[in-house]
Amino acid sequence: MITTKTRGCISPVPPLMSSTYNKIWTDAQKDLDIQLQMEREQFLQPEKDRVKVFKMLASSYIKYMRIFRNLEEAHDGLVHQQKRAAIRQVLDGVIGRILEMKKEMVALENSEFHYIDNILEDLKLLPEDIEIPIPRYFIKENLEVLQQREKMLDEILCDAGLQTQIPVKAMTFEEAVKMIQVAERARQGRRRAVFMKQMYLEDKRKRQTKLQVQTGPNPDDAATLIQKVWRGYIQRKKTEKMREEEMIFLGMSLPPHLKAMSSSQLHAKQINAQQGEVHERNEEVFIKDKLRETEGLDIKETLEDQIGQCFIECRHIIGRFPDYPTKEAGGSATIFSEKTPEEVAAELAAKKEMALQKKSQKEEKEKEKGKEKTKGKTQKTGKKEEDEGWKMAPSNFLSIMEEGSSQYKAVWQNRDKGWDLFQDHDLELIKEEKREEVEEEIRVQVDELMQQKLENLKLAVDGEKSGKQKKGRKSEKKKKTARKKTSELEEDLTPDRTIDSLYRELVEEGVLIKPKTVYLSDYVGEYSYLGTTLRQVDIEPVPSLADVRQLTALYGILPLGSQTVHEKAPLVKALLLAGPAGVGKKMLVDAICTETGANLFNLSASNIAGKYPGKSGLQMMLHMVLKVAKQLQPSVVWIGETEKTFYKSVPKAEEQMSPKRLEKILPKFLKALKAQDRVLLVGTTRRPFDANLKPFCKVYQKIIMIPRPDYASRFVLWKHIIQQNGGEITNLLNISCLAKVSDGFTQGHIVQVVRAVLSELRLLQMPRKPLRTAEFMTPLARQDPVYREEEETFKAWYAKTPLGRARGRALAKSEKAGKGKTK
């Protein structure tokens, strides 16, 4: 059995639970090693068969997705902090590799949507196995900060009077009188019912007292009643005791002597959640201080001796003392690179020669650039694909995964800690990590001392003076010239203001808003099972809602949640969600913010109308948004009805709103976003064909077309929404019929119909009057569906986008090749 004693306010973890998650981690690492080995064998050689290439990519994508799911489960379940850090490194690498695979698949098929149901069938997997899990550490690691920020946002909204309230529906005088009459009559009826009940009970009591006076109580009946109550009580106690003994015997609960806790242990358990992480940080600080006290002097002396010896050897070989490495170059750490003084001298000479060669080569490159750009684009791309075939692009994440895998084999694979009930951290590993940190801190102090010592030696022996000041001035001049080239938005227009004051102003102006708490799993939709079959017959299948959910996770949530992934993965700065009204575009924006804890900035034309007027005001607003978004990242900048920003011609009714204010400045806004800035621009539109296509597609590099739901998704939606609103599904309610009849309607229409039917009164009647299919028909008939003409307009518009044109060219080329074969 496992004791419940605490150690430093951290309760022990059951060994069975930790061993389960350790096994999941071990299995995931084995699968990852197999996958990495397969990539080394398959992806290094060029391949001409595009079908074979896509099959290889899709199967690798599925396998990485399964590894991702297992690693995320192990990371969330384990308590051991160092194990979690090791898993986190590999997890970021796997997420980044999935995004790289997705990029290659898009480039190969010229489509954002892929249909791999045949590969899933070959691997004997379900569509749920490739559903992208959202890592829980996105929120857990920043939970305190997010809670404080949400509290501050609520306070600012309340102070400014901007807290959203449910609007009160206006009522006519006749309706008000009728409602009062109904309420008053109901009140009088309830009072009369209570009065009649009291009269009935009074009469009943009088009759009973008369009978008792005449006959008197029976002693046998009274004794039987007492025995019945007592025997029932004793039997219940015996049954509870037997059940408790059985649970203890099976190991499902602890015995009483282990359950007993002292007052101090109870207090420790109460503050466990608050002090667990703080205790761990304090313990690490304590270990670091102890290492500094015990080993600090020895480390300092050895470093000074090694650096001094290196100076003497270099002077003996070169004939003079070397220049001390600068802090930017790494200081004395560059000296201890396992190189002899001769190799160091040769390296310095080689660097000087390389610098001279680079200067001479720069001029030649600039002349050749123009010629290469014109010829290279036409000749290289076509010839390489035809002659060499497809080849996998270099990855930024393979090295991370290989490093994590080697670390697992070296440290964790054979490290048995089953005897440790707490499974929280490993002291020896913490000491090794902190020893390196202590050495780096001491090295900085030693560098300052040895640099001064080297200057004194040069003066005393060689009579040289250091020329650092001149070099420093030159570098400062270069920095000044580089700073002048910054863009308008990158200039700090608010140097005297704090981030809190800018945050408050944006909230008060309604630019920074509070997103709804919606999760990506709430966006319900079924997988498309006929995608591959339809494409084999040259019919382009309609994307499913599950595909839309996957793309939102890949392009929106995963990069925003992890800094490492965002910096090294294919960069997506802007995302467009296009589709008819009611398909859930705003819901997906809220889901991105909820899953990553991102701030939400609303730059819709209707929201910023009349705010920050003029060119300088617009520049100031975007500067504030960019500054706050970068400082409090992750952040999402949302532009609703974004087609208005790129109108071909502004309607007269909207001229006062000046919807095209952001058209010219948005590209500059995106240019100011770097790889380290976790900021995403998301636009939503239901009429993208009203926008000027060229600047529209220039801003939004990724476009997700959201169609109306298909039959399978509608079937799941009806069921989910009815149950969510309190309804019960019985045999009298034909969900299949509702899904068939609602063809052409969106998720928003279904939600409105269900809410109209399931009123408060109808929910009260549910036990005695179950729901029927006919009840939903009348409200559904009042909704306006998405007509075929609107769908065709969306398809025609998407075919004009860069990816749509590339897809069309690829299909035309395949058709020509097919005709040639038949001839």
Short mmCIF file of C-alpha atoms in Angstrom, two decimals, residues 18-34 67 70-71 74 78 83 87 405 408-409 412-415:
data_model
loop_
_atom_site.label_atom_id
_atom_site.label_comp_id
_atom_site.label_asym_id
_atom_site.label_seq_id
_atom_site.Cartn_x
_atom_site.Cartn_y
_atom_site.Cartn_z
CA SER A 18 3.73 6.71 -13.07
CA SER A 19 4.78 3.35 -14.57
CA THR A 20 1.83 3.54 -17.01
CA TYR A 21 2.89 6.94 -18.29
CA ASN A 22 6.53 5.83 -18.39
CA LYS A 23 5.50 2.92 -20.60
CA ILE A 24 3.57 5.28 -22.91
CA TRP A 25 6.70 7.44 -23.16
CA THR A 26 8.91 4.41 -23.87
CA ASP A 27 6.59 3.17 -26.63
CA ALA A 28 6.44 6.64 -28.18
CA GLN A 29 10.26 6.89 -28.19
CA LYS A 30 10.56 3.47 -29.88
CA ASP A 31 8.06 4.52 -32.58
CA LEU A 32 9.97 7.78 -33.04
CA ASP A 33 13.30 5.96 -33.50
CA ILE A 34 11.74 3.71 -36.14
CA ILE A 67 3.63 9.72 -31.62
CA ASN A 70 1.29 9.49 -26.95
CA LEU A 71 3.97 12.02 -26.00
CA ALA A 74 2.80 11.10 -21.11
CA LEU A 78 3.92 12.53 -15.40
CA LYS A 83 11.11 13.88 -17.47
CA ILE A 87 9.41 14.96 -23.29
CA SER A 405 16.02 10.58 -28.53
CA TYR A 408 16.36 9.54 -23.56
CA LYS A 409 18.67 6.60 -24.32
CA TRP A 412 16.15 7.83 -18.93
CA GLN A 413 15.98 4.47 -20.71
CA ASN A 414 17.73 2.42 -18.01
CA ARG A 415 17.03 4.74 -15.09
#
